Coordinates of C-alpha atoms and ligand atoms in Angstrom, one line a residue:
X1 CA -8.5 9.2 -10.6
X2 CA -11.2 8.3 -13.1
X3 CA -9.7 5.7 -15.8
X4 CA -10.6 7.7 -19.2
X5 CA -13.9 6.5 -21.0
X6 CA -13.3 4.6 -24.1
X7 CA -15.4 4.4 -27.3
X8 CA -17.1 1.1 -27.0
X9 CA -16.6 -2.0 -28.9
X10 CA -19.0 -3.9 -31.1
X11 CA -17.9 -7.7 -30.9
X12 CA -20.3 -10.6 -32.2
X13 CA -18.6 -12.4 -29.1
X14 CA -15.9 -12.1 -26.4
X15 CA -12.4 -12.5 -27.5
X16 CA -11.3 -16.2 -27.1
X17 CA -9.0 -15.2 -24.0
X18 CA -11.6 -13.7 -22.0
X19 CA -14.3 -15.2 -19.4
X20 CA -17.7 -14.0 -18.3
X21 CA -18.4 -13.8 -15.0
X22 CA -21.1 -12.5 -12.8
X23 CA -21.2 -9.0 -12.7
X24 CA -23.2 -8.7 -9.6
X25 CA -20.4 -10.2 -7.6
X26 CA -17.5 -8.7 -9.6
X27 CA -15.6 -6.1 -7.6
X28 CA -11.6 -7.2 -7.1
X29 CA -9.0 -7.2 -9.3
X30 CA -6.7 -10.1 -8.7
X31 CA -3.6 -10.8 -10.3
X32 CA -2.3 -14.6 -10.8
X33 CA 0.5 -16.5 -12.4
X34 CA 3.9 -18.2 -11.3
X35 CA 6.3 -16.5 -9.1
X36 CA 8.4 -14.5 -10.7
X37 CA 6.0 -13.3 -13.8
X38 CA 6.0 -9.4 -12.2
X39 CA 2.3 -9.8 -10.2
X40 CA 3.2 -7.3 -7.5
X41 CA 4.6 -4.3 -9.7
X42 CA 1.8 -5.3 -12.6
X43 CA -0.4 -5.4 -9.6
X44 CA 1.3 -2.0 -8.5
X45 CA 1.3 0.3 -11.7
X46 CA -2.6 -1.1 -12.3
X47 CA -3.7 -0.4 -8.7
X48 CA -2.2 3.5 -9.1
X49 CA -3.8 3.7 -12.3
X50 CA -7.1 3.6 -11.1
X51 CA -6.2 4.8 -7.8
X52 CA -7.6 1.1 -5.8
X53 CA -5.6 0.1 -2.7
X54 CA -3.1 -2.9 -3.5
X55 CA -3.0 -5.5 -1.4
X56 CA 0.0 -8.3 -2.3
X57 CA -1.2 -11.7 -0.1
X58 CA 2.7 -12.8 0.7
X59 CA 2.9 -9.5 2.1
X60 CA -0.7 -9.8 3.9
X61 CA 0.2 -12.7 5.5
X62 CA 3.5 -11.8 6.5
X63 CA 2.0 -8.7 8.4
X64 CA -0.7 -10.8 9.6
X65 CA 1.3 -13.4 11.0
X66 CA 4.4 -11.6 11.9
X67 CA 6.9 -14.2 9.9
X68 CA 8.1 -14.4 6.3
X69 CA 7.0 -16.8 4.2
X70 CA 10.3 -18.7 4.0
X71 CA 10.3 -18.9 8.0
X72 CA 6.6 -20.1 8.0
X73 CA 7.5 -23.1 5.2
X74 CA 10.4 -23.5 7.5
X75 CA 8.9 -23.9 10.7
X76 CA 5.0 -25.0 10.0
X77 CA 5.3 -26.6 6.5
X78 CA 3.6 -26.0 3.3
X79 CA 0.3 -27.3 4.0
X80 CA -0.2 -24.7 6.8
X81 CA 1.3 -22.1 4.7
X82 CA -1.3 -23.0 2.3
X83 CA -4.1 -23.0 5.1
X84 CA -2.7 -19.5 5.9
X85 CA -3.4 -18.3 2.3
X86 CA -6.7 -19.5 2.3
X87 CA -7.7 -18.2 5.3
X88 CA -6.2 -14.7 4.0
X89 CA -7.7 -14.5 0.7
X90 CA -11.0 -15.7 2.4
X91 CA -10.4 -12.4 4.4
X92 CA -9.5 -10.1 1.3
X93 CA -12.3 -11.5 -0.6
X94 CA -14.6 -10.1 1.5
X95 CA -13.3 -6.8 1.5
X96 CA -16.1 -4.2 1.1
X97 CA -13.7 -1.6 -0.7
X98 CA -12.5 -2.7 -4.5
X99 CA -9.0 -3.8 -4.7
X100 CA -6.3 -4.9 -6.8
X101 CA -5.1 -8.1 -4.8
X102 CA -1.5 -9.9 -6.1
X103 CA -1.9 -13.1 -5.1
X104 CA 1.2 -15.6 -4.2
X105 CA 1.9 -17.9 -7.3
X106 CA 0.5 -21.2 -5.2
X107 CA -2.9 -19.6 -4.2
X108 CA -5.2 -19.8 -6.6
X109 CA -4.3 -23.8 -6.8
X110 CA -5.1 -24.6 -3.5
X111 CA -8.1 -25.2 -1.2
X112 CA -10.3 -24.3 -4.4
X113 CA -9.3 -20.4 -4.1
X114 CA -9.3 -20.1 -8.0
X115 CA -13.3 -20.4 -7.2
X116 CA -13.0 -17.8 -4.1
X117 CA -11.0 -15.5 -6.8
X118 CA -13.4 -15.8 -9.8
X119 CA -16.9 -15.2 -7.6
X120 CA -15.7 -12.0 -6.2
X121 CA -13.7 -10.2 -8.9
X122 CA -11.7 -10.2 -12.2
X123 CA -8.5 -12.3 -12.7
X124 CA -5.6 -11.7 -14.7
X125 CA -3.3 -14.1 -15.4
X126 CA 0.1 -13.2 -16.5
X127 CA 1.4 -16.1 -18.1
X128 CA 5.1 -16.2 -18.8
X129 CA 7.4 -19.1 -19.9
X130 CA 10.7 -20.6 -17.4
X131 CA 13.5 -18.9 -18.9
X132 CA 11.4 -15.3 -18.5
X133 CA 10.8 -16.6 -15.1
X134 CA 14.4 -17.9 -14.2
X135 CA 15.7 -14.4 -15.7
X136 CA 13.7 -12.7 -12.7
X137 CA 14.0 -15.6 -9.8
X138 CA 17.6 -16.2 -10.0
X139 CA 18.8 -13.0 -8.0
X140 CA 16.4 -13.9 -5.5
X141 CA 16.0 -17.6 -5.1
X142 CA 16.2 -17.9 -1.2
X143 CA 13.6 -16.0 -0.4
X144 CA 11.3 -18.9 -3.0
X145 CA 11.0 -21.7 -0.7
X146 CA 10.3 -24.0 -3.4
X147 CA 13.3 -23.2 -5.3
X148 CA 15.6 -22.1 -2.5
X149 CA 19.3 -23.8 -2.5
X150 CA 18.6 -25.4 -6.3
X151 CA 21.3 -25.0 -9.1
X152 CA 19.7 -23.8 -12.6
X153 CA 18.9 -27.3 -14.0
X154 CA 16.8 -28.1 -10.7
X155 CA 15.3 -24.8 -10.7
X156 CA 14.1 -24.6 -14.7
X157 CA 12.9 -28.5 -13.9
X158 CA 11.0 -27.5 -10.8
X159 CA 9.5 -24.3 -12.3
X160 CA 8.7 -26.6 -15.5
X161 CA 6.8 -28.9 -13.4
X162 CA 4.5 -26.3 -11.5
X163 CA 4.1 -24.5 -14.8
X164 CA 2.5 -27.4 -16.4
X165 CA 0.5 -28.1 -13.0
X166 CA -0.8 -24.6 -12.5
X167 CA -1.2 -23.4 -15.9
X168 CA -4.9 -25.4 -16.7
X169 CA -6.0 -23.5 -13.1
X170 CA -4.2 -20.1 -14.1
X171 CA -5.8 -20.1 -17.4
X172 CA -9.7 -20.2 -15.8
X173 CA -8.7 -16.1 -14.8
X174 CA -11.1 -14.0 -16.7
X175 CA -8.1 -12.7 -18.7
X176 CA -5.0 -14.2 -20.2
X177 CA -1.9 -12.0 -21.3
X178 CA 1.4 -12.3 -21.6
X179 CA 3.3 -11.2 -18.7
X180 CA 6.5 -9.3 -21.0
X181 CA 4.4 -7.4 -23.3
X182 CA 1.0 -6.1 -21.3
X183 CA 0.6 -3.1 -19.5
X184 CA -1.7 -2.3 -16.7
X185 CA -3.6 0.0 -19.8
X186 CA -4.2 -2.9 -22.3
X187 CA -5.8 -5.1 -19.6
X188 CA -8.1 -2.1 -18.3
X189 CA -8.9 -1.3 -21.9
X190 CA -9.8 -5.3 -22.6
X191 CA -11.7 -5.1 -19.2
X192 CA -13.7 -2.2 -19.8
X193 CA -14.6 -2.8 -23.7
X194 CA -14.9 -6.7 -23.8
X195 CA -16.0 -7.8 -20.2
X196 CA -17.6 -4.9 -19.3
X197 CA -15.9 -3.7 -16.0
X198 CA -16.7 -0.6 -14.1
X199 CA -14.6 1.4 -12.4
X200 CA -15.5 1.8 -8.6
X201 CA -14.4 5.0 -7.4
Ligands
S3P1 C1 4.5 -19.6 -4.5 C2 5.2 -18.5 -4.3 C3 5.4 -17.2 -3.7 C4 4.9 -17.3 -1.9 C5 5.4 -18.5 -2.0 C6 4.7 -20.1 -2.9 C7 4.4 -20.4 -4.8 O1 4.5 -16.0 -4.3 O2 3.5 -17.7 -1.9 O3 6.8 -18.8 -1.8 O4 4.0 -21.3 -4.3 O5 4.3 -20.6 -6.3 P1 5.2 -15.3 -5.4 O6 4.7 -15.4 -6.6 O7 4.8 -13.7 -5.1 O8 6.7 -15.2 -5.6

């Protein structure tokens, strides 16, 4: 399904929330941001609206390794998980068909993975604050090794620290949008009008 053509938008310079990327290498649309910001659900809707296949890196790792993320953390440790994640994104970034790829929260922040994303596609940072993240994470905290078994105040503290550390890296994304209010349609409109994204049908 082709997305609706929008009227062209003349702008003196790109808006501040966008960054230029090499058009020759542009292909996938990556969704990045903190755990709990809604990457998978946003990615699913975005992929559906442009008829791109969707890959969630955590699911891909689970399917490839045959173990849950929690089990990989427990059995092999965080460093081993980050290496697996790096191999996964290298493989996925090279797929010849354009995909929407929803990434694990830490993925852009290890092994220069953010550079891989920037070189091989457009990236959308779903920006969210800690209370919003906590409200979405509290039901399934056990599935997130970084916050499993933590109290509410500990979880707030951990999320705050992780966000401080990762925000500068996430902010390198092609586009930063508010996780609460952004819609796939609004993101696609900016990608098309301001950034020159073209649908690869
Ligand atoms: C992680 C986020 C998780 C998962 C793993 C580590 C992180 O993905 O990759 O638990 O470091 O923030 P989601 O962001 O999809 O929850």
